[in-house]
Amino acid sequence: MSDMTSPADAPRPPGRPRSVRADEAIVEATLDLLADGSTIEAISIEAIAARAGVGKATIYRRWPGKEALLRDALRRLKGTPPEPAGHSVRDDLILLVGAVGHHIDPRAARIMPCLVPEVNRSPEQYQLYQNIIEPRREMMREVLRRGVRRGELRADLDVEVVMAMLTGPMLVQRVMRWHPDLDEPTLPQRIVDGVLDGIRAH
Amino acid sequence: MSDMTSPADAPRPPGRPRSVRADEAIVEATLDLLADGSTIEAISIEAIAARAGVGKATIYRRWPGKEALLRDALRRLKGTPPEPAGHSVRDDLILLVGAVGHHIDPRAARIMPCLVPEVNRSPEQYQLYQNIIEPRREMMREVLRRGVRRGELRADLDVEVVMAMLTGPMLVQRVMRWHPDLDEPTLPQRIVDGVLDGIRAH
């Protein structure tokens, strides 16, 4: 086992467990490689181990395989999901729309847009992507369903279309820099009010 | 000049001018290289000439440089823009939303998503991208402005936010395959009606 003497494992500050430091180094190496242009198909446990300065066995002790490691690494880009308060449909939607396309890690800007055509090429990779985003989508769906139950939203609501109407504008602005002059801090509120009230003159 | 005997120029069917055939070969080679993963920064006139089987001078006789060639090649992916009839705001918006993210060339699925992070890295490349999409956006803005003038749409309309509300959902579905179960043929109509009328219960 070469990883007993590998750089990431070697100089250990007192009181900090070795496993946490190796975990960090492995996740960081994965994100660095993706940000440098590695595709999720081409990225290998070997390359991640080399970049992290650990042995392959160190990775396999922590993750069953590449998919599980990629899922953890990609989740890291987004940070902790927001928690809707559950009082006002409008407030909850503004909170959730504000988190769409938002990443706490700047490497996301290089990783996420190119990930999309790639995951669409294989069912396994599409599933990996879905596993990351589905829990967040489900939170938004639940807010919409609650609005319908309470009579605040139209009973004939097409939840998936409305999800796309709320998510799409934010995603194209944040991921594609859709329009340079759109004010991002107020955009979630303007999208939610636009979708709630419509644009027709009354 | 080696391009006098190059493959794309050589066997000429009667009645078809040589320049059109070389134009085609050059544009096709450009799109093939982009679809194979060339970035717009890395792609070179040399590589395009080699792939098209023409000399560099053949390209420079037709395009002043790489940017102009890329603009023509990328425009080719989308085909002819739709023409709104100008009678009904709803009908015109459905037509224009239906063209969002629609490409007549299947290579677009590999080229377009990865183009976005790249163009965002340099002002020149962002301008190239804007030059391609701005004329189409302007058509949609004009339909919205007409709706406001005629009193069909709210006078306080924030045109750029509404543009993102109409375009975003279609773009994430077509470019990112946002939700596998969304019915694409009816999506433009459902987005336009949702944005026109809103989702609040009345």
mmCIF file of C-alpha atoms in Angstrom:
data_model
loop_
_atom_site.group_PDB
_atom_site.id
_atom_site.type_symbol
_atom_site.label_atom_id
_atom_site.label_comp_id
_atom_site.label_asym_id
_atom_site.label_seq_id
_atom_site.Cartn_x
_atom_site.Cartn_y
_atom_site.Cartn_z
ATOM 1 C CA MET A 1 0.000 0.000 0.000
ATOM 2 C CA SER A 2 1.709 3.188 -1.116
ATOM 3 C CA ASP A 3 -0.877 5.474 0.433
ATOM 4 C CA MET A 4 0.467 5.080 3.975
ATOM 5 C CA THR A 5 3.250 7.530 3.090
ATOM 6 C CA SER A 6 1.406 9.705 0.581
ATOM 7 C CA PRO A 7 1.601 13.532 0.936
ATOM 8 C CA ALA A 8 -2.048 14.105 1.920
ATOM 9 C CA ASP A 9 -1.737 11.580 4.726
ATOM 10 C CA ALA A 10 1.691 12.591 6.011
ATOM 11 C CA PRO A 11 1.865 15.786 8.150
ATOM 12 C CA ARG A 12 -1.083 15.521 10.509
ATOM 13 C CA PRO A 13 -2.052 18.430 12.804
ATOM 14 C CA PRO A 14 -2.951 17.242 16.315
ATOM 15 C CA GLY A 15 -6.623 16.489 16.968
ATOM 16 C CA ARG A 16 -7.626 16.377 13.299
ATOM 17 C CA PRO A 17 -8.474 12.848 12.095
ATOM 18 C CA ARG A 18 -6.573 11.621 9.071
ATOM 19 C CA SER A 19 -9.675 10.454 7.226
ATOM 20 C CA VAL A 20 -11.203 13.959 7.024
ATOM 21 C CA ARG A 21 -8.058 15.411 5.498
ATOM 22 C CA ALA A 22 -7.822 12.649 2.901
ATOM 23 C CA ASP A 23 -11.567 12.983 2.112
ATOM 24 C CA GLU A 24 -11.055 16.689 1.480
ATOM 25 C CA ALA A 25 -7.998 16.138 -0.708
ATOM 26 C CA ILE A 26 -9.812 13.523 -2.789
ATOM 27 C CA VAL A 27 -12.953 15.623 -3.328
ATOM 28 C CA GLU A 28 -10.833 18.694 -4.119
ATOM 29 C CA ALA A 29 -8.738 16.726 -6.625
ATOM 30 C CA THR A 30 -11.911 15.448 -8.324
ATOM 31 C CA LEU A 31 -13.307 18.978 -8.692
ATOM 32 C CA ASP A 32 -9.945 20.338 -9.892
ATOM 33 C CA LEU A 33 -9.723 17.693 -12.603
ATOM 34 C CA LEU A 34 -13.303 18.373 -13.749
ATOM 35 C CA ALA A 35 -12.647 22.135 -13.763
ATOM 36 C CA ASP A 36 -9.511 21.524 -15.866
ATOM 37 C CA GLY A 37 -11.659 19.861 -18.513
ATOM 38 C CA SER A 38 -11.762 16.169 -17.579
ATOM 39 C CA THR A 39 -15.061 14.669 -18.657
ATOM 40 C CA ILE A 40 -16.921 12.557 -16.100
ATOM 41 C CA GLU A 41 -16.540 9.655 -18.504
ATOM 42 C CA ALA A 42 -12.752 10.065 -18.805
ATOM 43 C CA ILE A 43 -11.926 10.940 -15.203
ATOM 44 C CA SER A 44 -10.338 7.965 -13.420
ATOM 45 C CA ILE A 45 -9.699 6.914 -9.831
ATOM 46 C CA GLU A 46 -5.994 6.722 -10.828
ATOM 47 C CA ALA A 47 -5.942 10.361 -11.946
ATOM 48 C CA ILE A 48 -7.842 11.500 -8.853
ATOM 49 C CA ALA A 49 -5.493 9.564 -6.564
ATOM 50 C CA ALA A 50 -2.431 11.048 -8.269
ATOM 51 C CA ARG A 51 -3.805 14.591 -8.053
ATOM 52 C CA ALA A 52 -4.822 14.157 -4.399
ATOM 53 C CA GLY A 53 -1.481 12.599 -3.509
ATOM 54 C CA VAL A 54 -3.113 9.456 -2.084
ATOM 55 C CA GLY A 55 -3.152 5.829 -3.123
ATOM 56 C CA LYS A 56 -6.116 4.331 -4.977
ATOM 57 C CA ALA A 57 -6.863 2.143 -1.948
ATOM 58 C CA THR A 58 -7.421 5.274 0.157
ATOM 59 C CA ILE A 59 -10.192 6.289 -2.249
ATOM 60 C CA TYR A 60 -11.762 2.827 -2.415
ATOM 61 C CA ARG A 61 -11.858 2.623 1.396
ATOM 62 C CA ARG A 62 -14.106 5.717 1.378
ATOM 63 C CA TRP A 63 -16.178 5.405 -1.816
ATOM 64 C CA PRO A 64 -17.391 2.218 -3.552
ATOM 65 C CA GLY A 65 -16.500 3.694 -6.967
ATOM 66 C CA LYS A 66 -16.212 6.661 -9.265
ATOM 67 C CA GLU A 67 -19.962 7.429 -9.416
ATOM 68 C CA ALA A 68 -20.355 7.755 -5.647
ATOM 69 C CA LEU A 69 -17.271 9.966 -5.431
ATOM 70 C CA LEU A 70 -18.469 12.157 -8.313
ATOM 71 C CA ARG A 71 -21.889 12.549 -6.683
ATOM 72 C CA ASP A 72 -20.329 13.706 -3.409
ATOM 73 C CA ALA A 73 -17.904 16.019 -5.202
ATOM 74 C CA LEU A 74 -20.565 17.615 -7.434
ATOM 75 C CA ARG A 75 -22.927 18.059 -4.467
ATOM 76 C CA ARG A 76 -20.163 19.969 -2.735
ATOM 77 C CA LEU A 77 -20.314 22.653 -5.450
ATOM 78 C CA LYS A 78 -23.827 23.665 -4.417
ATOM 79 C CA GLY A 79 -23.467 23.749 -0.634
ATOM 80 C CA THR A 80 -26.355 23.189 1.804
ATOM 81 C CA PRO A 81 -29.894 23.309 0.333
ATOM 82 C CA PRO A 82 -32.148 26.175 1.535
ATOM 83 C CA GLU A 83 -35.008 25.437 3.950
ATOM 84 C CA PRO A 84 -38.399 26.941 3.022
ATOM 85 C CA ALA A 85 -40.235 28.314 6.081
ATOM 86 C CA GLY A 86 -43.593 26.967 4.899
ATOM 87 C CA HIS A 87 -45.649 30.114 5.603
ATOM 88 C CA SER A 88 -45.937 31.934 2.270
ATOM 89 C CA VAL A 89 -45.831 30.264 -1.147
ATOM 90 C CA ARG A 90 -44.330 33.442 -2.610
ATOM 91 C CA ASP A 91 -41.536 33.670 -0.007
ATOM 92 C CA ASP A 92 -40.698 29.974 -0.281
ATOM 93 C CA LEU A 93 -40.551 30.156 -4.090
ATOM 94 C CA ILE A 94 -38.294 33.244 -3.968
ATOM 95 C CA LEU A 95 -35.957 31.376 -1.608
ATOM 96 C CA LEU A 96 -35.835 28.254 -3.798
ATOM 97 C CA VAL A 97 -35.560 30.156 -7.111
ATOM 98 C CA GLY A 98 -32.689 32.134 -5.545
ATOM 99 C CA ALA A 99 -30.783 28.876 -5.015
ATOM 100 C CA VAL A 100 -31.196 27.729 -8.649
ATOM 101 C CA GLY A 101 -27.868 27.710 -10.470
ATOM 102 C CA HIS A 102 -26.195 29.104 -7.362
ATOM 103 C CA HIS A 103 -22.927 27.440 -6.403
ATOM 104 C CA ILE A 104 -20.685 28.165 -3.469
ATOM 105 C CA ASP A 105 -17.673 26.927 -5.415
ATOM 106 C CA PRO A 106 -16.338 28.995 -8.361
ATOM 107 C CA ARG A 107 -15.199 25.831 -10.174
ATOM 108 C CA ALA A 108 -18.898 25.176 -10.865
ATOM 109 C CA ALA A 109 -18.851 27.790 -13.659
ATOM 110 C CA ARG A 110 -16.386 25.599 -15.580
ATOM 111 C CA ILE A 111 -17.813 22.226 -14.626
ATOM 112 C CA MET A 112 -21.602 22.519 -14.800
ATOM 113 C CA PRO A 113 -22.401 23.753 -18.346
ATOM 114 C CA CYS A 114 -20.218 21.133 -20.042
ATOM 115 C CA LEU A 115 -21.576 18.405 -17.779
ATOM 116 C CA VAL A 116 -24.976 18.641 -19.425
ATOM 117 C CA PRO A 117 -24.198 17.394 -22.950
ATOM 118 C CA GLU A 118 -22.102 14.672 -21.380
ATOM 119 C CA VAL A 119 -24.687 13.291 -18.969
ATOM 120 C CA ASN A 120 -27.203 13.243 -21.817
ATOM 121 C CA ARG A 121 -25.052 10.703 -23.645
ATOM 122 C CA SER A 122 -25.431 7.871 -21.153
ATOM 123 C CA PRO A 123 -28.340 6.763 -18.950
ATOM 124 C CA GLU A 124 -26.000 6.072 -15.991
ATOM 125 C CA GLN A 125 -24.543 9.561 -16.098
ATOM 126 C CA TYR A 126 -27.981 11.114 -16.515
ATOM 127 C CA GLN A 127 -29.030 9.208 -13.402
ATOM 128 C CA LEU A 128 -26.012 10.546 -11.486
ATOM 129 C CA TYR A 129 -27.023 14.095 -12.435
ATOM 130 C CA GLN A 130 -30.674 13.473 -11.545
ATOM 131 C CA ASN A 131 -29.647 12.091 -8.137
ATOM 132 C CA ILE A 132 -27.949 15.389 -7.389
ATOM 133 C CA ILE A 133 -30.694 17.757 -8.514
ATOM 134 C CA GLU A 134 -33.883 15.776 -7.794
ATOM 135 C CA PRO A 135 -33.953 16.374 -4.012
ATOM 136 C CA ARG A 136 -33.831 20.131 -4.623
ATOM 137 C CA ARG A 137 -36.509 19.989 -7.299
ATOM 138 C CA GLU A 138 -38.755 17.995 -5.010
ATOM 139 C CA MET A 139 -38.653 20.851 -2.480
ATOM 140 C CA MET A 140 -39.994 23.270 -5.103
ATOM 141 C CA ARG A 141 -42.676 20.840 -6.263
ATOM 142 C CA GLU A 142 -43.823 20.449 -2.672
ATOM 143 C CA VAL A 143 -44.208 24.232 -2.250
ATOM 144 C CA LEU A 144 -46.306 24.373 -5.451
ATOM 145 C CA ARG A 145 -48.492 21.441 -4.366
ATOM 146 C CA ARG A 146 -49.024 23.087 -0.986
ATOM 147 C CA GLY A 147 -50.107 26.292 -2.770
ATOM 148 C CA VAL A 148 -52.668 24.313 -4.778
ATOM 149 C CA ARG A 149 -53.968 22.492 -1.661
ATOM 150 C CA ARG A 150 -54.424 25.775 0.186
ATOM 151 C CA GLY A 151 -56.209 27.371 -2.787
ATOM 152 C CA GLU A 152 -53.478 29.981 -3.359
ATOM 153 C CA LEU A 153 -52.497 28.550 -6.752
ATOM 154 C CA ARG A 154 -54.698 27.411 -9.650
ATOM 155 C CA ALA A 155 -56.074 23.919 -9.204
ATOM 156 C CA ASP A 156 -55.182 22.984 -12.812
ATOM 157 C CA LEU A 157 -51.484 23.801 -12.310
ATOM 158 C CA ASP A 158 -49.072 21.827 -14.502
ATOM 159 C CA VAL A 159 -46.394 21.454 -11.840
ATOM 160 C CA GLU A 160 -43.530 20.417 -14.166
ATOM 161 C CA VAL A 161 -44.143 23.274 -16.599
ATOM 162 C CA VAL A 162 -44.319 25.771 -13.730
ATOM 163 C CA MET A 163 -41.085 24.300 -12.318
ATOM 164 C CA ALA A 164 -39.432 24.985 -15.689
ATOM 165 C CA MET A 165 -40.936 28.498 -15.730
ATOM 166 C CA LEU A 166 -39.459 29.268 -12.313
ATOM 167 C CA THR A 167 -36.127 27.500 -12.750
ATOM 168 C CA GLY A 168 -35.346 28.179 -16.417
ATOM 169 C CA PRO A 169 -34.892 31.980 -16.299
ATOM 170 C CA MET A 170 -32.624 31.785 -13.242
ATOM 171 C CA LEU A 171 -30.577 28.959 -14.688
ATOM 172 C CA VAL A 172 -29.975 30.654 -18.047
ATOM 173 C CA GLN A 173 -28.958 33.846 -16.285
ATOM 174 C CA ARG A 174 -26.591 32.156 -13.820
ATOM 175 C CA VAL A 175 -25.174 29.394 -16.003
ATOM 176 C CA MET A 176 -25.306 31.068 -19.426
ATOM 177 C CA ARG A 177 -25.074 34.741 -18.330
ATOM 178 C CA TRP A 178 -28.193 35.207 -20.405
ATOM 179 C CA HIS A 179 -28.405 38.992 -20.281
ATOM 180 C CA PRO A 180 -25.530 41.126 -18.935
ATOM 181 C CA ASP A 181 -27.864 43.830 -17.539
ATOM 182 C CA LEU A 182 -30.292 41.661 -15.566
ATOM 183 C CA ASP A 183 -29.994 42.438 -11.856
ATOM 184 C CA GLU A 184 -29.376 39.033 -10.269
ATOM 185 C CA PRO A 185 -30.148 39.851 -6.615
ATOM 186 C CA THR A 186 -33.731 40.933 -7.442
ATOM 187 C CA LEU A 187 -34.274 38.408 -10.242
ATOM 188 C CA PRO A 188 -35.782 35.577 -8.104
ATOM 189 C CA GLN A 189 -38.451 37.931 -6.756
ATOM 190 C CA ARG A 190 -39.258 39.341 -10.201
ATOM 191 C CA ILE A 191 -39.506 35.875 -11.736
ATOM 192 C CA VAL A 192 -41.774 34.594 -8.950
ATOM 193 C CA ASP A 193 -44.069 37.630 -9.136
ATOM 194 C CA GLY A 194 -44.153 37.388 -12.930
ATOM 195 C CA VAL A 195 -45.093 33.710 -12.818
ATOM 196 C CA LEU A 196 -47.656 34.231 -10.033
ATOM 197 C CA ASP A 197 -49.445 37.188 -11.624
ATOM 198 C CA GLY A 198 -48.795 36.876 -15.345
ATOM 199 C CA ILE A 199 -48.108 39.701 -17.776
ATOM 200 C CA ARG A 200 -51.527 40.241 -19.351
ATOM 201 C CA ALA A 201 -53.159 43.642 -18.874
ATOM 202 C CA HIS A 202 -56.338 43.507 -16.776
ATOM 203 C CA MET B 1 -0.989 27.748 -53.322
ATOM 204 C CA SER B 2 -1.802 24.133 -52.620
ATOM 205 C CA ASP B 3 -5.556 24.696 -52.581
ATOM 206 C CA MET B 4 -5.870 24.635 -56.378
ATOM 207 C CA THR B 5 -5.654 20.856 -56.241
ATOM 208 C CA SER B 6 -7.299 20.256 -52.873
ATOM 209 C CA PRO B 7 -10.048 17.579 -52.610
ATOM 210 C CA ALA B 8 -12.967 19.974 -51.940
ATOM 211 C CA ASP B 9 -12.104 21.976 -55.026
ATOM 212 C CA ALA B 10 -11.247 19.149 -57.387
ATOM 213 C CA PRO B 11 -14.212 17.175 -58.849
ATOM 214 C CA ARG B 12 -16.723 19.822 -59.837
ATOM 215 C CA PRO B 13 -20.255 18.865 -61.004
ATOM 216 C CA PRO B 14 -21.380 20.890 -64.027
ATOM 217 C CA GLY B 15 -23.293 24.095 -63.311
ATOM 218 C CA ARG B 16 -22.319 24.291 -59.630
ATOM 219 C CA PRO B 17 -19.853 27.091 -58.876
ATOM 220 C CA ARG B 18 -16.642 26.076 -57.131
ATOM 221 C CA SER B 19 -16.956 28.744 -54.441
ATOM 222 C CA VAL B 20 -20.227 27.360 -53.051
ATOM 223 C CA ARG B 21 -18.737 23.889 -52.679
ATOM 224 C CA ALA B 22 -15.660 25.207 -50.884
ATOM 225 C CA ASP B 23 -17.819 27.447 -48.646
ATOM 226 C CA GLU B 24 -19.840 24.391 -47.660
ATOM 227 C CA ALA B 25 -16.767 22.276 -46.974
ATOM 228 C CA ILE B 26 -15.221 25.021 -44.818
ATOM 229 C CA VAL B 27 -18.363 25.626 -42.758
ATOM 230 C CA GLU B 28 -18.894 21.880 -42.355
ATOM 231 C CA ALA B 29 -15.282 21.371 -41.244
ATOM 232 C CA THR B 30 -15.650 24.175 -38.684
ATOM 233 C CA LEU B 31 -18.796 22.615 -37.213
ATOM 234 C CA ASP B 32 -17.232 19.129 -37.222
ATOM 235 C CA LEU B 33 -14.201 20.363 -35.288
ATOM 236 C CA LEU B 34 -16.388 22.169 -32.734
ATOM 237 C CA ALA B 35 -18.590 19.083 -32.353
ATOM 238 C CA ASP B 36 -15.459 16.983 -31.789
ATOM 239 C CA GLY B 37 -14.549 19.175 -28.832
ATOM 240 C CA SER B 38 -12.415 21.990 -30.256
ATOM 241 C CA THR B 39 -12.936 25.145 -28.244
ATOM 242 C CA ILE B 40 -13.595 28.347 -30.193
ATOM 243 C CA GLU B 41 -10.403 29.706 -28.670
ATOM 244 C CA ALA B 42 -8.287 26.741 -29.802
ATOM 245 C CA ILE B 43 -9.814 26.167 -33.235
ATOM 246 C CA SER B 44 -7.493 27.440 -35.972
ATOM 247 C CA ILE B 45 -7.778 28.346 -39.629
ATOM 248 C CA GLU B 46 -5.027 25.738 -40.218
ATOM 249 C CA ALA B 47 -7.089 22.969 -38.619
ATOM 250 C CA ILE B 48 -10.243 24.012 -40.471
ATOM 251 C CA ALA B 49 -8.371 24.135 -43.783
ATOM 252 C CA ALA B 50 -6.900 20.679 -43.187
ATOM 253 C CA ARG B 51 -10.273 19.179 -42.255
ATOM 254 C CA ALA B 52 -12.027 20.818 -45.221
ATOM 255 C CA GLY B 53 -9.267 19.757 -47.604
ATOM 256 C CA VAL B 54 -8.626 23.311 -48.772
ATOM 257 C CA GLY B 55 -5.714 25.709 -48.438
ATOM 258 C CA LYS B 56 -5.736 28.506 -45.857
ATOM 259 C CA ALA B 57 -5.855 31.089 -48.668
ATOM 260 C CA THR B 58 -9.184 29.628 -49.816
ATOM 261 C CA ILE B 59 -10.620 30.420 -46.391
ATOM 262 C CA TYR B 60 -9.100 33.912 -46.194
ATOM 263 C CA ARG B 61 -10.499 34.770 -49.646
ATOM 264 C CA ARG B 62 -13.990 34.176 -48.217
ATOM 265 C CA TRP B 63 -13.782 35.287 -44.577
ATOM 266 C CA PRO B 64 -11.639 38.054 -43.075
ATOM 267 C CA GLY B 65 -10.786 35.850 -40.091
ATOM 268 C CA LYS B 66 -11.774 33.172 -37.624
ATOM 269 C CA GLU B 67 -14.498 35.197 -35.889
ATOM 270 C CA ALA B 68 -16.447 35.891 -39.085
ATOM 271 C CA LEU B 69 -16.207 32.232 -40.121
ATOM 272 C CA LEU B 70 -17.327 31.042 -36.665
ATOM 273 C CA ARG B 71 -20.293 33.425 -36.736
ATOM 274 C CA ASP B 72 -21.444 32.091 -40.109
ATOM 275 C CA ALA B 73 -20.881 28.483 -39.049
ATOM 276 C CA LEU B 74 -22.724 28.835 -35.720
ATOM 277 C CA ARG B 75 -25.607 30.676 -37.399
ATOM 278 C CA ARG B 76 -25.940 27.717 -39.734
ATOM 279 C CA LEU B 77 -26.841 25.477 -36.764
ATOM 280 C CA LYS B 78 -30.064 27.370 -36.161
ATOM 281 C CA GLY B 79 -31.376 27.719 -39.711
ATOM 282 C CA THR B 80 -33.706 30.517 -40.873
ATOM 283 C CA PRO B 81 -35.349 32.642 -38.133
ATOM 284 C CA PRO B 82 -39.155 32.399 -37.846
ATOM 285 C CA GLU B 83 -41.328 35.293 -39.025
ATOM 286 C CA PRO B 84 -44.044 36.447 -36.601
ATOM 287 C CA ALA B 85 -47.305 37.302 -38.392
ATOM 288 C CA GLY B 86 -47.930 40.370 -36.220
ATOM 289 C CA HIS B 87 -51.628 39.714 -35.528
ATOM 290 C CA SER B 88 -51.762 38.073 -32.089
ATOM 291 C CA VAL B 89 -49.187 38.583 -29.333
ATOM 292 C CA ARG B 90 -49.895 35.077 -28.056
ATOM 293 C CA ASP B 91 -49.419 33.430 -31.475
ATOM 294 C CA ASP B 92 -46.237 35.379 -32.179
ATOM 295 C CA LEU B 93 -44.777 34.491 -28.786
ATOM 296 C CA ILE B 94 -45.593 30.793 -29.240
ATOM 297 C CA LEU B 95 -43.830 30.886 -32.627
ATOM 298 C CA LEU B 96 -40.732 32.606 -31.229
ATOM 299 C CA VAL B 97 -40.576 30.506 -28.029
ATOM 300 C CA GLY B 98 -40.836 27.411 -30.224
ATOM 301 C CA ALA B 99 -37.628 28.448 -32.010
ATOM 302 C CA VAL B 100 -35.654 28.916 -28.757
ATOM 303 C CA GLY B 101 -32.916 26.312 -28.421
ATOM 304 C CA HIS B 102 -34.104 24.711 -31.652
ATOM 305 C CA HIS B 103 -31.360 23.754 -34.083
ATOM 306 C CA ILE B 104 -31.663 22.221 -37.491
ATOM 307 C CA ASP B 105 -28.225 20.646 -37.107
ATOM 308 C CA PRO B 106 -27.708 17.773 -34.631
ATOM 309 C CA ARG B 107 -24.108 18.876 -33.955
ATOM 310 C CA ALA B 108 -25.603 21.788 -31.993
ATOM 311 C CA ALA B 109 -26.280 19.467 -29.046
ATOM 312 C CA ARG B 110 -22.521 18.961 -28.644
ATOM 313 C CA ILE B 111 -21.414 22.470 -29.522
ATOM 314 C CA MET B 112 -23.840 24.861 -27.832
ATOM 315 C CA PRO B 113 -23.760 23.954 -24.111
ATOM 316 C CA CYS B 114 -19.958 23.984 -23.887
ATOM 317 C CA LEU B 115 -19.778 27.206 -25.861
ATOM 318 C CA VAL B 116 -21.347 29.117 -22.994
ATOM 319 C CA PRO B 117 -18.620 28.864 -20.339
ATOM 320 C CA GLU B 118 -16.095 29.585 -23.043
ATOM 321 C CA VAL B 119 -17.652 32.752 -24.442
ATOM 322 C CA ASN B 120 -17.997 34.056 -20.885
ATOM 323 C CA ARG B 121 -14.222 34.040 -20.504
ATOM 324 C CA SER B 122 -13.470 36.681 -23.103
ATOM 325 C CA PRO B 123 -15.326 39.867 -24.129
ATOM 326 C CA GLU B 124 -14.604 39.216 -27.833
ATOM 327 C CA GLN B 125 -16.099 35.752 -27.707
ATOM 328 C CA TYR B 126 -19.080 36.989 -25.724
ATOM 329 C CA GLN B 127 -19.627 39.572 -28.453
ATOM 330 C CA LEU B 128 -19.495 36.871 -31.126
ATOM 331 C CA TYR B 129 -22.187 34.933 -29.263
ATOM 332 C CA GLN B 130 -24.296 38.054 -28.742
ATOM 333 C CA ASN B 131 -24.073 38.901 -32.451
ATOM 334 C CA ILE B 132 -25.621 35.538 -33.250
ATOM 335 C CA ILE B 133 -28.484 35.595 -30.761
ATOM 336 C CA GLU B 134 -29.314 39.312 -30.497
ATOM 337 C CA PRO B 135 -31.263 39.589 -33.780
ATOM 338 C CA ARG B 136 -33.534 36.757 -32.619
ATOM 339 C CA ARG B 137 -34.014 38.275 -29.187
ATOM 340 C CA GLU B 138 -34.892 41.610 -30.722
ATOM 341 C CA MET B 139 -37.815 39.971 -32.564
ATOM 342 C CA MET B 140 -39.258 38.755 -29.253
ATOM 343 C CA ARG B 141 -38.734 42.136 -27.553
ATOM 344 C CA GLU B 142 -40.582 43.808 -30.424
ATOM 345 C CA VAL B 143 -43.599 41.492 -29.995
ATOM 346 C CA LEU B 144 -43.694 42.310 -26.259
ATOM 347 C CA ARG B 145 -43.388 46.063 -26.882
ATOM 348 C CA ARG B 146 -46.208 45.872 -29.442
ATOM 349 C CA GLY B 147 -48.366 44.060 -26.849
ATOM 350 C CA VAL B 148 -47.748 46.881 -24.357
ATOM 351 C CA ARG B 149 -48.490 49.586 -26.976
ATOM 352 C CA ARG B 150 -51.775 47.923 -27.909
ATOM 353 C CA GLY B 151 -52.770 47.534 -24.261
ATOM 354 C CA GLU B 152 -52.722 43.722 -24.369
ATOM 355 C CA LEU B 153 -49.796 43.457 -21.936
ATOM 356 C CA ARG B 154 -49.184 45.283 -18.644
ATOM 357 C CA ALA B 155 -47.768 48.776 -19.095
ATOM 358 C CA ASP B 156 -45.152 48.178 -16.356
ATOM 359 C CA LEU B 157 -43.701 45.130 -18.134
ATOM 360 C CA ASP B 158 -39.998 44.473 -17.437
ATOM 361 C CA VAL B 159 -39.190 43.313 -20.967
ATOM 362 C CA GLU B 160 -35.826 41.659 -20.176
ATOM 363 C CA VAL B 161 -37.219 39.662 -17.245
ATOM 364 C CA VAL B 162 -40.189 38.536 -19.341
ATOM 365 C CA MET B 163 -37.779 37.564 -22.136
ATOM 366 C CA ALA B 164 -35.927 35.357 -19.632
ATOM 367 C CA MET B 165 -39.257 33.924 -18.397
ATOM 368 C CA LEU B 166 -40.254 32.949 -21.939
ATOM 369 C CA THR B 167 -36.841 31.802 -23.155
ATOM 370 C CA GLY B 168 -35.390 30.148 -20.035
ATOM 371 C CA PRO B 169 -37.796 27.205 -19.676
ATOM 372 C CA MET B 170 -37.506 26.291 -23.361
ATOM 373 C CA LEU B 171 -33.737 26.604 -23.344
ATOM 374 C CA VAL B 172 -33.219 24.421 -20.262
ATOM 375 C CA GLN B 173 -35.508 21.802 -21.709
ATOM 376 C CA ARG B 174 -33.895 21.742 -25.174
ATOM 377 C CA VAL B 175 -30.260 22.339 -24.238
ATOM 378 C CA MET B 176 -30.134 20.681 -20.803
ATOM 379 C CA ARG B 177 -32.963 18.138 -21.256
ATOM 380 C CA TRP B 178 -34.355 19.617 -18.056
ATOM 381 C CA HIS B 179 -37.150 17.128 -17.442
ATOM 382 C CA PRO B 180 -37.438 13.884 -19.419
ATOM 383 C CA ASP B 181 -41.262 13.840 -19.311
ATOM 384 C CA LEU B 182 -42.019 17.372 -20.509
ATOM 385 C CA ASP B 183 -43.851 17.261 -23.828
ATOM 386 C CA GLU B 184 -41.744 19.469 -26.087
ATOM 387 C CA PRO B 185 -44.222 20.056 -28.955
ATOM 388 C CA THR B 186 -46.813 21.643 -26.596
ATOM 389 C CA LEU B 187 -44.277 23.317 -24.286
ATOM 390 C CA PRO B 188 -44.071 26.709 -26.110
ATOM 391 C CA GLN B 189 -47.852 27.146 -25.871
ATOM 392 C CA ARG B 190 -47.952 26.117 -22.199
ATOM 393 C CA ILE B 191 -45.079 28.473 -21.306
ATOM 394 C CA VAL B 192 -46.658 31.417 -23.154
ATOM 395 C CA ASP B 193 -50.089 30.842 -21.562
ATOM 396 C CA GLY B 194 -48.466 30.431 -18.128
ATOM 397 C CA VAL B 195 -46.515 33.664 -18.494
ATOM 398 C CA LEU B 196 -49.534 35.535 -19.909
ATOM 399 C CA ASP B 197 -52.024 34.466 -17.257
ATOM 400 C CA GLY B 198 -49.939 33.589 -14.202
ATOM 401 C CA ILE B 199 -50.520 30.724 -11.810
ATOM 402 C CA ARG B 200 -52.329 32.434 -8.945
ATOM 403 C CA ALA B 201 -55.852 31.276 -8.150
ATOM 404 C CA HIS B 202 -58.523 33.927 -8.807
#
